[in-house]
CSV table of C-alpha atoms in Angstrom, one decimal:
chain,number,residue,atom,x,y,z
A,19,MET,CA,-0.1,-0.8,0.0
A,20,SER,CA,1.7,3.7,-1.3
A,21,GLY,CA,2.1,5.9,1.6
A,22,GLY,CA,0.7,9.5,2.4
A,23,GLY,CA,1.8,12.1,0.0
A,24,LEU,CA,1.2,16.5,-0.2
A,25,LEU,CA,2.8,18.7,-3.4
A,26,VAL,CA,4.3,21.3,-2.5
A,27,ALA,CA,3.6,23.6,-5.6
A,28,GLY,CA,4.5,27.8,-5.4
A,29,THR,CA,2.5,30.8,-6.7
A,30,THR,CA,5.9,32.1,-8.2
A,31,SER,CA,9.6,30.6,-8.4
A,32,ASP,CA,11.4,31.3,-5.1
A,33,ALA,CA,8.4,31.8,-3.5
A,34,GLY,CA,9.8,29.1,-0.7
A,35,LYS,CA,8.8,25.7,-1.9
A,36,SER,CA,12.2,24.1,-1.5
A,37,VAL,CA,12.3,25.3,2.5
A,38,VAL,CA,8.8,24.7,3.5
A,39,THR,CA,9.2,21.1,1.6
A,40,ALA,CA,12.3,20.5,3.8
A,41,GLY,CA,10.4,22.1,7.0
A,42,ILE,CA,7.8,19.5,6.6
A,43,CYS,CA,10.2,16.5,6.4
A,44,ARG,CA,11.8,18.4,9.6
A,45,TRP,CA,8.6,18.3,11.3
A,46,LEU,CA,7.3,14.5,9.9
A,47,VAL,CA,10.6,13.0,11.0
A,48,ARG,CA,10.4,14.3,14.5
A,49,ARG,CA,6.7,12.9,15.1
A,50,GLY,CA,8.2,8.9,14.1
A,51,VAL,CA,7.5,9.2,10.5
A,52,LYS,CA,8.9,8.1,7.8
A,53,VAL,CA,8.9,10.6,5.1
A,54,ALA,CA,11.1,11.3,2.4
A,55,PRO,CA,11.3,14.5,-0.4
A,56,PHE,CA,10.6,14.0,-4.2
A,57,LYS,CA,10.7,15.9,-6.9
A,58,GLY,CA,10.2,15.2,-10.3
A,59,GLN,CA,11.9,17.9,-12.7
A,60,ASN,CA,14.4,19.8,-11.3
A,61,MET,CA,16.5,22.9,-12.5
A,62,SER,CA,19.3,23.8,-11.2
A,63,LEU,CA,23.6,24.4,-11.1
A,64,ASN,CA,23.7,23.5,-8.0
A,65,SER,CA,23.7,19.4,-7.6
A,66,PHE,CA,25.4,16.6,-5.3
A,67,VAL,CA,26.5,13.5,-5.8
A,68,THR,CA,24.5,10.2,-3.9
A,69,ARG,CA,26.8,7.4,-2.4
A,70,GLU,CA,25.6,5.5,-5.3
A,71,GLY,CA,27.1,7.9,-7.5
A,72,ALA,CA,23.9,9.7,-9.1
A,73,GLU,CA,23.7,13.3,-9.6
A,74,ILE,CA,20.7,15.1,-8.0
A,75,GLY,CA,19.4,18.9,-7.3
A,76,ARG,CA,21.1,20.2,-3.8
A,77,ALA,CA,17.1,21.2,-2.9
A,78,GLN,CA,16.8,17.6,-2.9
A,79,ALA,CA,20.1,16.5,-0.9
A,80,MET,CA,19.0,19.2,1.8
A,81,GLN,CA,15.6,17.7,2.0
A,82,ALA,CA,16.6,14.5,2.6
A,83,GLN,CA,18.6,15.2,5.1
A,84,ALA,CA,15.7,17.3,7.0
A,85,ALA,CA,14.4,14.1,6.8
A,86,ARG,CA,17.6,12.0,8.2
A,87,VAL,CA,17.5,9.8,5.4
A,88,GLU,CA,19.7,8.9,2.5
A,89,PRO,CA,19.4,10.8,-0.8
A,90,THR,CA,18.9,8.7,-3.9
A,91,ALA,CA,17.7,9.4,-7.5
A,92,LEU,CA,14.5,8.3,-7.1
A,93,MET,CA,14.1,11.8,-5.4
A,94,ASN,CA,15.3,13.9,-8.3
A,95,PRO,CA,14.8,11.5,-11.4
A,96,VAL,CA,15.0,14.6,-13.7
A,97,LEU,CA,18.1,17.0,-13.1
A,98,LEU,CA,18.2,20.3,-16.0
A,99,LYS,CA,21.6,22.1,-15.7
A,100,PRO,CA,21.5,24.7,-18.0
A,101,GLY,CA,24.7,25.9,-20.7
A,102,SER,CA,23.1,28.3,-22.0
A,103,ASP,CA,19.5,30.7,-21.8
A,104,ARG,CA,18.1,27.9,-24.2
A,105,SER,CA,20.0,24.7,-24.0
A,106,SER,CA,20.1,22.7,-20.7
A,107,GLN,CA,21.9,19.1,-19.9
A,108,VAL,CA,19.4,16.5,-19.4
A,109,VAL,CA,20.5,14.3,-16.0
A,110,LEU,CA,18.0,11.5,-15.6
A,111,MET,CA,18.0,9.1,-13.0
A,112,GLY,CA,21.6,10.5,-11.6
A,113,ARG,CA,23.7,10.0,-15.1
A,114,PRO,CA,23.7,13.0,-18.0
A,115,VAL,CA,21.9,11.5,-21.5
A,116,GLY,CA,22.8,14.2,-23.5
A,117,GLU,CA,22.1,18.6,-24.0
A,118,MET,CA,18.6,19.8,-25.4
A,119,SER,CA,16.9,22.8,-25.9
A,120,ALA,CA,14.2,24.5,-24.7
A,121,ARG,CA,11.9,23.8,-27.4
A,122,GLY,CA,13.2,19.8,-27.8
A,123,TYR,CA,12.2,19.2,-24.4
A,124,HIS,CA,9.1,20.7,-23.8
A,125,GLY,CA,8.3,18.8,-27.4
A,126,ASN,CA,8.8,15.8,-27.1
A,127,ARG,CA,11.6,14.4,-24.2
A,128,GLN,CA,9.2,15.4,-21.3
A,129,GLN,CA,6.2,13.8,-21.9
A,130,GLU,CA,8.5,10.6,-22.5
A,131,LEU,CA,10.1,10.9,-18.8
A,132,PHE,CA,6.3,11.0,-17.0
A,133,GLU,CA,6.2,7.9,-16.8
A,134,PRO,CA,9.8,7.3,-15.3
A,135,VAL,CA,9.2,10.0,-12.8
A,136,THR,CA,5.5,9.1,-11.7
A,137,ALA,CA,7.6,5.2,-11.4
A,138,CYS,CA,10.2,6.4,-8.9
A,139,LEU,CA,7.4,8.4,-6.7
A,140,GLU,CA,5.0,5.0,-6.6
A,141,GLU,CA,8.4,3.1,-5.3
A,142,LEU,CA,9.4,6.2,-2.8
A,143,ARG,CA,5.5,6.5,-1.4
A,144,GLU,CA,6.1,2.3,-1.2
A,145,SER,CA,9.0,2.9,1.2
A,146,TYR,CA,8.1,5.6,3.0
A,147,ASP,CA,4.7,7.1,5.6
A,148,ALA,CA,4.8,9.7,3.5
A,149,VAL,CA,6.9,11.6,0.7
A,150,ILE,CA,6.4,15.3,0.3
A,151,CYS,CA,6.7,16.5,-3.2
A,152,GLU,CA,8.3,20.0,-4.3
A,153,GLY,CA,6.7,21.6,-7.2
A,154,ALA,CA,8.8,23.7,-9.8
A,155,GLY,CA,7.8,27.6,-10.6
A,156,SER,CA,4.3,27.8,-10.6
A,157,PRO,CA,2.1,25.1,-11.6
A,158,ALA,CA,-0.6,28.1,-13.4
A,159,GLU,CA,2.0,28.4,-16.0
A,160,ILE,CA,-1.0,27.2,-18.9
A,161,ASN,CA,1.7,27.0,-21.3
A,162,LEU,CA,3.6,24.1,-20.0
A,163,ARG,CA,0.9,22.7,-19.0
A,164,ARG,CA,0.2,19.8,-21.2
A,165,THR,CA,3.9,18.0,-20.8
A,166,ASP,CA,4.4,19.2,-16.9
A,167,ILE,CA,5.3,16.2,-14.6
A,168,VAL,CA,6.8,18.3,-12.0
A,169,ASN,CA,3.2,20.4,-10.5
A,170,MET,CA,-0.7,19.2,-11.5
A,171,GLY,CA,0.6,16.9,-14.0
A,172,ILE,CA,3.0,15.1,-11.5
A,173,ALA,CA,-0.3,15.2,-8.2
A,174,ARG,CA,-3.2,14.4,-11.1
A,175,ALA,CA,-0.7,11.0,-11.7
A,176,ALA,CA,-0.5,10.2,-7.8
A,177,ARG,CA,-3.8,12.1,-6.4
A,178,LEU,CA,-1.8,14.7,-4.3
A,179,PRO,CA,-2.9,17.4,-2.4
A,180,VAL,CA,-1.4,20.2,-3.5
A,181,LEU,CA,-0.7,23.2,-1.3
A,182,VAL,CA,0.0,26.5,-2.8
A,183,VAL,CA,2.9,28.5,-1.1
A,184,GLY,CA,3.1,32.8,-1.8
A,185,ASP,CA,5.5,35.2,-0.6
A,186,ILE,CA,4.0,38.0,0.8
A,187,ASP,CA,7.1,39.5,1.2
A,188,ARG,CA,6.5,40.1,-2.3
A,189,GLY,CA,3.6,41.6,-2.5
A,190,GLY,CA,0.4,40.8,-4.3
A,191,VAL,CA,0.0,37.6,-3.0
A,192,PHE,CA,-3.5,37.5,-2.7
A,193,ALA,CA,-4.1,37.6,-6.1
A,194,GLN,CA,-1.3,35.1,-6.9
A,195,PHE,CA,-3.6,32.4,-4.6
A,196,PHE,CA,-6.7,32.9,-6.3
A,197,GLY,CA,-5.0,33.9,-10.2
A,198,THR,CA,-3.4,30.5,-9.4
A,199,THR,CA,-6.4,28.4,-8.7
A,200,ALA,CA,-8.6,30.3,-11.4
A,201,LEU,CA,-6.1,29.3,-14.1
A,202,LEU,CA,-5.9,25.6,-13.6
A,203,ASP,CA,-8.4,23.3,-15.4
A,204,ALA,CA,-11.3,21.7,-13.1
A,205,THR,CA,-9.6,18.5,-12.3
A,206,ASP,CA,-6.3,20.4,-11.5
A,207,GLN,CA,-8.6,22.3,-9.1
A,208,SER,CA,-9.5,19.6,-7.2
A,209,LEU,CA,-6.4,18.8,-6.2
A,210,VAL,CA,-5.8,22.2,-4.7
A,211,ALA,CA,-6.7,21.5,-1.7
A,212,GLY,CA,-5.5,25.3,0.0
A,213,TYR,CA,-2.7,27.9,0.8
A,214,LEU,CA,0.7,28.8,2.8
A,215,VAL,CA,1.1,32.8,3.4
A,216,ASN,CA,5.2,32.7,3.2
A,217,LYS,CA,7.5,35.3,4.8
A,218,PHE,CA,5.5,37.6,6.7
A,219,ARG,CA,6.2,40.8,8.7
A,220,GLY,CA,4.3,41.9,11.6
A,221,ASP,CA,0.3,41.3,13.5
A,222,VAL,CA,-0.7,38.1,11.9
A,223,THR,CA,-4.5,39.8,12.8
A,224,LEU,CA,-4.2,42.1,10.4
A,225,LEU,CA,-4.2,39.8,7.7
A,226,GLU,CA,-6.5,37.8,8.5
A,227,PRO,CA,-9.8,39.5,7.0
A,228,GLY,CA,-7.8,39.2,4.0
A,229,LEU,CA,-7.3,35.3,4.7
A,230,GLU,CA,-11.6,34.7,5.3
A,231,MET,CA,-11.9,36.6,1.7
A,232,LEU,CA,-9.8,34.3,0.0
A,233,HIS,CA,-12.0,31.4,1.5
A,234,GLY,CA,-15.0,32.9,0.9
A,235,LEU,CA,-13.2,33.7,-3.5
A,236,THR,CA,-12.6,30.1,-3.7
A,237,GLY,CA,-13.4,27.8,-1.2
A,238,ARG,CA,-10.0,27.4,0.3
A,239,ARG,CA,-8.1,27.4,3.4
A,240,THR,CA,-4.8,28.8,4.3
A,241,TYR,CA,-3.3,26.5,6.3
A,242,GLY,CA,-0.8,28.9,8.3
A,243,VAL,CA,1.3,32.2,8.1
A,244,LEU,CA,5.2,31.5,8.7
A,245,PRO,CA,6.7,34.6,9.4
A,246,TYR,CA,9.8,36.0,8.2
A,247,ALA,CA,13.1,33.8,9.8
A,248,HIS,CA,16.5,35.7,9.1
A,249,GLY,CA,19.1,33.2,8.1
A,250,LEU,CA,17.8,30.3,6.8
A,251,GLY,CA,20.9,29.7,4.5
A,252,ILE,CA,19.9,26.3,3.2
A,253,ASP,CA,21.4,25.3,-0.2
A,254,GLU,CA,19.5,27.5,-3.8
A,255,GLU,CA,18.3,25.6,-6.3
A,256,ASP,CA,17.4,27.8,-8.5
A,257,GLY,CA,20.6,30.5,-8.4
A,258,LEU,CA,21.9,32.9,-6.7
A,259,ARG,CA,19.7,34.9,-4.7
A,260,VAL,CA,21.7,37.8,-2.6
A,261,SER,CA,23.5,40.7,-4.5
A,262,LEU,CA,26.4,40.2,-6.1
A,263,ARG,CA,27.7,42.7,-3.6
A,264,GLY,CA,26.0,41.7,-0.2
A,265,ALA,CA,26.4,39.1,2.5
A,266,VAL,CA,26.3,35.8,1.8
A,267,ARG,CA,23.7,35.1,4.3
A,268,GLU,CA,21.1,37.2,5.9
A,269,SER,CA,22.4,35.4,9.8
A,270,VAL,CA,24.0,37.6,11.9
A,271,VAL,CA,27.9,37.2,11.8
A,272,ALA,CA,29.6,36.1,15.1
A,273,PRO,CA,32.6,38.2,15.9
A,274,PRO,CA,36.0,36.9,14.8
A,275,VAL,CA,38.0,35.0,17.7
A,276,GLY,CA,41.5,36.4,16.5
A,277,GLU,CA,42.7,40.3,16.5
A,278,ASP,CA,41.3,39.9,12.3
A,279,VAL,CA,37.9,39.1,10.3
A,280,LEU,CA,39.6,37.4,6.9
A,281,ARG,CA,37.8,38.8,3.6
A,282,VAL,CA,36.9,35.9,1.0
A,283,ALA,CA,35.8,37.1,-2.5
A,284,VAL,CA,34.2,34.9,-4.8
A,285,CYS,CA,34.3,35.6,-8.3
A,286,ALA,CA,30.8,35.4,-10.4
A,287,VAL,CA,31.4,33.6,-13.4
A,288,PRO,CA,29.0,32.6,-15.4
A,289,LEU,CA,26.9,29.5,-15.2
A,290,MET,CA,28.1,29.7,-11.3
A,291,SER,CA,27.5,25.8,-9.8
A,292,ASN,CA,27.8,24.8,-6.5
A,293,PHE,CA,28.5,28.5,-5.3
A,294,THR,CA,27.1,26.1,-1.6
A,295,ASP,CA,30.5,25.6,-1.3
A,296,VAL,CA,31.5,29.2,0.0
A,297,ASP,CA,28.9,28.5,2.8
A,298,ALA,CA,30.7,26.7,5.4
A,299,LEU,CA,33.6,29.3,5.0
A,300,ALA,CA,30.8,32.2,5.6
A,301,ALA,CA,29.8,29.7,8.3
A,302,GLU,CA,33.2,30.4,10.5
A,303,PRO,CA,33.2,33.6,12.4
A,304,GLY,CA,34.7,36.7,11.1
A,305,VAL,CA,35.2,35.2,7.7
A,306,VAL,CA,33.3,37.6,5.4
A,307,VAL,CA,32.2,36.4,2.2
A,308,ARG,CA,31.0,37.9,-0.8
A,309,PHE,CA,30.6,37.7,-4.8
A,310,VAL,CA,32.6,40.3,-6.9
A,311,ASP,CA,32.0,40.7,-10.9
A,312,ARG,CA,34.9,44.0,-10.9
A,313,PRO,CA,38.8,43.6,-10.2
A,314,GLU,CA,39.1,46.7,-8.3
A,315,GLU,CA,37.3,44.2,-5.6
A,316,LEU,CA,39.4,41.7,-5.5
A,317,VAL,CA,41.8,44.2,-4.0
A,318,ASP,CA,41.3,44.0,-0.2
A,319,ALA,CA,40.4,40.6,-0.7
A,320,ASP,CA,42.5,37.9,2.0
A,321,LEU,CA,41.3,34.6,0.0
A,322,VAL,CA,39.6,35.2,-3.9
A,323,VAL,CA,37.8,31.9,-5.3
A,324,VAL,CA,37.1,30.9,-8.6
A,325,PRO,CA,34.5,28.8,-8.3
A,326,GLY,CA,32.5,25.9,-9.7
A,327,THR,CA,30.7,26.5,-13.5
A,328,ARG,CA,29.1,24.4,-15.8
A,329,GLY,CA,30.7,26.8,-18.6
A,330,THR,CA,34.4,26.7,-17.7
A,331,VAL,CA,35.7,28.3,-21.2
A,332,ARG,CA,32.7,30.6,-21.2
A,333,ALA,CA,33.7,31.7,-17.3
A,334,LEU,CA,37.5,32.3,-18.7
A,335,ALA,CA,36.4,34.2,-21.6
A,336,TRP,CA,34.1,36.0,-18.5
A,337,LEU,CA,37.3,36.6,-16.6
A,338,ARG,CA,39.7,37.8,-18.9
A,339,GLU,CA,36.8,40.5,-20.3
A,340,ARG,CA,36.3,41.4,-16.6
A,341,GLY,CA,39.9,42.0,-16.0
A,342,LEU,CA,39.5,39.5,-13.3
A,343,ALA,CA,41.9,37.4,-14.7
A,344,ALA,CA,45.1,39.7,-14.6
A,345,ALA,CA,43.9,40.4,-11.2
A,346,LEU,CA,44.0,36.8,-9.8
A,347,ALA,CA,47.5,36.9,-11.6
A,348,ARG,CA,48.7,39.6,-10.0
A,349,ARG,CA,47.7,38.3,-6.9
A,350,ALA,CA,49.7,35.2,-7.5
A,351,ALA,CA,52.6,37.0,-7.9
A,352,GLN,CA,52.4,38.5,-4.8
A,353,GLY,CA,52.0,35.0,-3.2
A,354,ARG,CA,48.1,36.2,-2.5
A,355,PRO,CA,45.9,33.0,-1.8
A,356,VAL,CA,43.2,32.0,-4.8
A,357,LEU,CA,41.6,29.0,-4.7
A,358,GLY,CA,40.0,27.6,-8.0
A,359,ILE,CA,37.2,24.8,-6.8
A,360,CYS,CA,36.0,22.4,-10.0
A,361,GLY,CA,35.6,24.7,-13.5
A,362,GLY,CA,37.4,27.1,-11.1
A,363,PHE,CA,40.4,24.9,-11.1
A,364,GLN,CA,40.1,23.9,-14.6
A,365,ALA,CA,40.5,27.9,-15.7
A,366,LEU,CA,43.7,28.5,-13.2
A,367,GLY,CA,45.5,25.7,-15.4
A,368,ALA,CA,47.2,26.3,-18.3
A,369,HIS,CA,45.7,24.4,-20.8
A,370,ILE,CA,42.2,23.4,-21.9
A,371,GLU,CA,40.6,21.1,-24.6
A,372,ASP,CA,36.4,21.4,-24.5
A,373,ASP,CA,35.4,19.1,-27.4
A,374,VAL,CA,32.3,18.3,-24.9
A,375,GLU,CA,31.1,21.4,-22.9
A,376,SER,CA,31.7,24.2,-25.1
A,377,ARG,CA,32.7,22.6,-28.2
A,378,ALA,CA,35.7,25.3,-28.3
A,379,GLY,CA,39.0,22.7,-28.8
A,380,GLU,CA,41.7,24.3,-27.4
A,381,VAL,CA,41.7,27.5,-25.2
A,382,GLU,CA,44.5,28.8,-23.1
A,383,GLY,CA,43.8,28.6,-19.5
A,384,LEU,CA,45.2,31.0,-16.9
A,385,GLY,CA,48.8,29.5,-16.6
A,386,LEU,CA,48.5,29.6,-12.7
A,387,LEU,CA,48.5,26.2,-12.4
A,388,PRO,CA,50.7,22.9,-14.2
A,389,VAL,CA,47.2,21.5,-15.2
A,390,ARG,CA,46.2,20.6,-18.6
A,391,VAL,CA,42.5,20.0,-18.8
A,392,ARG,CA,40.8,17.5,-21.6
A,393,PHE,CA,36.7,17.4,-21.4
A,394,ALA,CA,35.5,13.6,-21.2
A,395,ARG,CA,32.5,12.4,-23.1
A,396,GLU,CA,32.0,10.3,-19.2
A,397,LYS,CA,31.4,12.7,-16.8
A,398,THR,CA,32.9,12.0,-12.7
A,399,LEU,CA,30.6,11.0,-10.3
A,400,ALA,CA,32.4,10.1,-7.9
A,401,ARG,CA,32.5,11.3,-3.7
A,402,PRO,CA,36.2,10.8,-2.8
A,403,VAL,CA,37.4,10.9,0.9
A,404,GLY,CA,41.2,12.2,1.4
A,405,GLU,CA,43.4,13.5,4.0
A,406,ALA,CA,44.3,17.6,3.3
A,407,LEU,CA,47.3,19.9,5.7
A,408,GLY,CA,47.2,16.9,8.0
A,409,GLU,CA,43.5,16.5,7.8
A,410,ARG,CA,40.5,14.0,6.7
A,411,VAL,CA,38.8,15.8,3.8
A,412,ASP,CA,35.2,14.7,2.4
A,413,GLY,CA,34.3,15.8,-1.2
A,414,TYR,CA,32.0,15.0,-3.9
A,415,GLU,CA,33.4,15.5,-7.6
A,416,ILE,CA,30.6,16.3,-10.7
A,417,HIS,CA,32.5,17.6,-13.5
A,418,HIS,CA,33.7,16.5,-17.6
A,419,GLY,CA,37.3,18.3,-17.4
A,420,VAL,CA,39.9,15.7,-16.5
A,421,ALA,CA,42.9,17.1,-15.5
A,422,GLU,CA,46.4,16.0,-15.7
A,423,VAL,CA,48.6,17.6,-12.6
A,424,LEU,CA,52.1,17.8,-14.4
A,425,GLY,CA,53.5,20.2,-10.5
A,426,GLY,CA,53.1,21.6,-7.3
A,427,GLU,CA,52.2,20.2,-4.1
A,428,PRO,CA,49.7,17.7,-4.0
A,429,PHE,CA,45.8,19.2,-2.7
A,430,LEU,CA,43.4,16.4,-3.1
A,431,ASP,CA,42.9,15.3,-7.1
A,432,GLY,CA,44.5,18.7,-7.8
A,433,CYS,CA,47.5,20.9,-6.4
A,434,ARG,CA,49.2,24.2,-4.8
A,435,VAL,CA,52.0,26.3,-6.3
A,436,GLY,CA,52.8,29.1,-3.4
A,437,SER,CA,49.7,30.8,-2.5
A,438,VAL,CA,47.4,29.6,-5.8
A,439,TRP,CA,45.4,26.1,-5.0
A,440,GLY,CA,42.9,24.2,-7.2
A,441,THR,CA,41.0,20.8,-6.8
A,442,HIS,CA,37.7,19.6,-8.1
A,443,TRP,CA,36.3,17.7,-4.8
A,444,HIS,CA,33.4,20.4,-4.0
A,445,GLY,CA,32.0,20.3,-0.3
A,446,SER,CA,35.6,20.0,0.9
A,447,LEU,CA,35.2,23.2,2.7
A,448,GLU,CA,32.5,21.3,4.7
A,449,SER,CA,35.1,19.0,6.5
A,450,ASP,CA,35.3,20.9,9.8
A,451,GLY,CA,39.2,20.3,10.7
A,452,PHE,CA,40.8,20.9,6.7
A,453,ARG,CA,39.0,24.3,6.5
A,454,ARG,CA,40.2,25.6,10.1
A,455,ALA,CA,43.6,24.5,9.0
A,456,PHE,CA,43.1,26.3,5.4
A,457,LEU,CA,41.9,29.0,6.6
A,458,ARG,CA,45.0,29.4,9.0
A,459,GLN,CA,47.5,29.1,6.1
A,460,VAL,CA,45.3,32.0,4.4
A,461,ALA,CA,45.6,33.9,6.6
A,462,ALA,CA,48.9,33.4,7.3
A,463,GLN,CA,49.9,34.2,3.7
A,464,ALA,CA,47.7,37.3,3.5
A,465,GLY,CA,49.3,38.8,6.7
A,466,ARG,CA,46.1,38.7,8.9
A,467,ARG,CA,46.4,37.9,12.6
A,468,PHE,CA,42.5,35.7,12.0
A,469,VAL,CA,41.9,32.9,14.1
A,470,PRO,CA,39.4,30.0,13.1
A,471,ALA,CA,36.9,29.6,15.9
A,472,PRO,CA,37.9,26.1,17.5
A,473,ASP,CA,34.3,25.0,17.6
A,474,THR,CA,32.7,25.5,14.6
A,475,SER,CA,30.4,22.5,13.0
A,476,PHE,CA,29.3,23.5,10.3
A,477,GLY,CA,27.3,20.1,9.9
A,478,ALA,CA,25.5,21.3,13.7
A,479,LEU,CA,25.0,24.4,11.9
A,480,ARG,CA,23.3,22.2,9.3
A,481,GLU,CA,20.9,20.6,11.3
A,482,GLU,CA,19.9,23.8,13.7
A,483,GLN,CA,18.7,25.4,10.2
A,484,LEU,CA,16.5,22.9,9.4
A,485,ASP,CA,15.2,22.0,13.1
A,486,ARG,CA,13.8,26.0,12.6
A,487,LEU,CA,12.4,25.5,9.4
A,488,GLY,CA,10.8,22.3,11.5
A,489,ASP,CA,9.8,24.9,14.2
A,490,LEU,CA,8.5,27.3,11.7
A,491,ILE,CA,5.7,24.4,10.7
A,492,GLU,CA,5.8,23.0,13.7
A,493,GLU,CA,4.4,27.2,15.3
A,494,HIS,CA,2.8,28.4,12.5
A,495,ALA,CA,1.5,26.0,10.3
A,496,ASP,CA,-1.8,24.5,11.2
A,497,THR,CA,-0.4,20.8,11.7
A,498,ASP,CA,-3.6,18.8,11.8
A,499,GLY,CA,-5.0,20.1,8.2
A,500,LEU,CA,-1.5,19.2,7.0
A,501,LEU,CA,-1.7,15.2,8.5
A,502,ARG,CA,-4.8,15.1,7.3
A,503,LEU,CA,-4.2,16.4,3.9
A,504,ILE,CA,-1.1,14.0,3.6
A,505,GLU,CA,-2.7,10.9,4.7
A,506,GLN,CA,-6.3,11.3,3.2
A,507,GLY,CA,-5.3,13.4,0.3
A,508,PRO,CA,-7.4,16.2,-1.4
A,509,PRO,CA,-10.8,18.0,0.4
A,510,GLU,CA,-13.8,16.4,-1.3
A,511,GLY,CA,-16.5,18.8,-2.5
A,512,LEU,CA,-13.6,22.2,-3.5
A,513,PRO,CA,-15.1,24.4,-5.4
A,514,PHE,CA,-14.5,25.6,-9.2
A,515,VAL,CA,-13.2,28.7,-9.4
A,516,PRO,CA,-13.6,30.6,-12.7
A,517,PRO,CA,-12.4,30.7,-15.3
A,518,GLY,CA,-10.3,27.9,-15.5
A,519,ALA,CA,-8.3,26.1,-17.9
A,520,PRO,CA,-9.4,24.2,-21.1
A,521,ALA,CA,-8.7,20.3,-19.9
A,522,ALA,CA,-5.2,19.7,-19.8
A,523,ARG,CA,-5.4,16.0,-20.4
C-alpha cells in the first residue's frame, strides 16, 4: 500500500517551496513519520552526488537530510543543468543523457519522462509513510501544462493534494493565490487543497480578514502563515539569491576569535555552479564572504575563490573581459591566496581541450597552476575521501574535465603552487578540521591575525537550520490539517474557481 503524500507548489519561483518542503520533512520525522522528499524535475546548477554515484539537485539532498534519510536518485529523477539561455544538460536518474534545447525538451522528451518520474514517486511511496513533493515555478504555467511532470501533472497522476505557497514579502500574494487557482482546469483545481503564506512580517491579525475573503472567493483555506525568518541559509536551487555585492547570508555574523576578520571574494562567473561550497566559509566567525564581478573588488580580499561553473571556457572569457584574470595573476605573483574549485580549478590551469562542454577545442587557461584539462564525454560523479593539511576531507565530484597535474604540491585531487590552490572536490570546506587548517594557511599568507573558531561545526549548524524550518511548520502551520491532507488526500467538494483553463489531458 502506498504511503501518503503532498505536493508543495508555489505561486512563483523562489516562493519558498524548497524550505517549506524541508520544514515539513523535518516536522514529520520528529513525529516519528518515515518521510522522503521528491521533485520530479529540477532545474539547477547546484547539484549533489549520492552514495550510489547519482547526480541530483542539492535542494533534494538538503530535504533528505531534513527527513534524516540518505538521498537517492529516486528523489530527483530529472535534473536540468542549464548551459545557456536555451539549452540544458538532461540528467536522468543521476546520469547525463544529453544536451537539449528548451523547445526540444518541452516538445517531446518531457512527455517521454512522465512514466519514469511517476514510477520513482510510486516506489518512494511504497517505501515511506509519506512523500513530500516539491513543485517547480508555478503550477499555473498554462503554456507548459500539457507536458508537465513536476506540478499538476504529477499531482493528478498520483492523486496528491496540493498546497500552494506564496511569498507575501514580495506583495500581491492574494492575487497570486486566486489567479493560480483560477488558471487551472477543473480537475487540477480539485487537487488544490489550500494555501500557505510565507515570509510574513508584522501582526498576523491584520492579515486574517484577507485570508477569510480568500476562503470565500476560492472555497480553500490557508494552512498557516510563516513569519519572515533570517539566517535560513539552506542550499539554493535556481540561482544566486543575493546581490553580487551583498552578504552571502542574512545570519548575524559572530565576532572573530582573533584580532582580524578574513575577507573572501568569490568571482561570480557565468553559469556558476555549487556556489554553496562557500557556505562553510561564511559560517566561520570572522569570515566575511561576498560575490564580486570587478577586479577592484579583489584588492582588499584575503582569499579569492574561483567557483565551479557549467561553462569553464565561457567563465575564462568572462574573467578576461572583466579584468579579473589579470587581477588573479597579480595576486598569484604577490603570493596572495587563490582557490579554484572544479570549473574554477580548470580555469586556473595552463591548457584546456574542450570538445564536449563548449566545443571550443584548444583554449589557454590562466596558467596559474601546472594542469592540463581534457573534457571527456563521460561525467565524473564520485564521493571521494582523502586527506589534506593533515586533516580528513570528504567531498564530491561533478565534472567532465579530466585534469592532468604536471607539478606543484599535491592538494586533494589537484595541486598547490605557492598561494594558488586547485581541486575538483566540492564540499571539502564542510570538513571542519580541514577548513580550519586551510583558513590558518590563508591568514598566514594574507598577513592577517585571524584565528579560526575552534568549535564551529558546519554539520551542527546545518542541523540547527533544518530544526528551525521544522519549528516554523510546527509553530505556525495547521499541522493537524496538513496531516489530514497527507494521509487522506485532497478534500472532497472543493469548488471550481472560474474561468479555469481548458482541460489539460
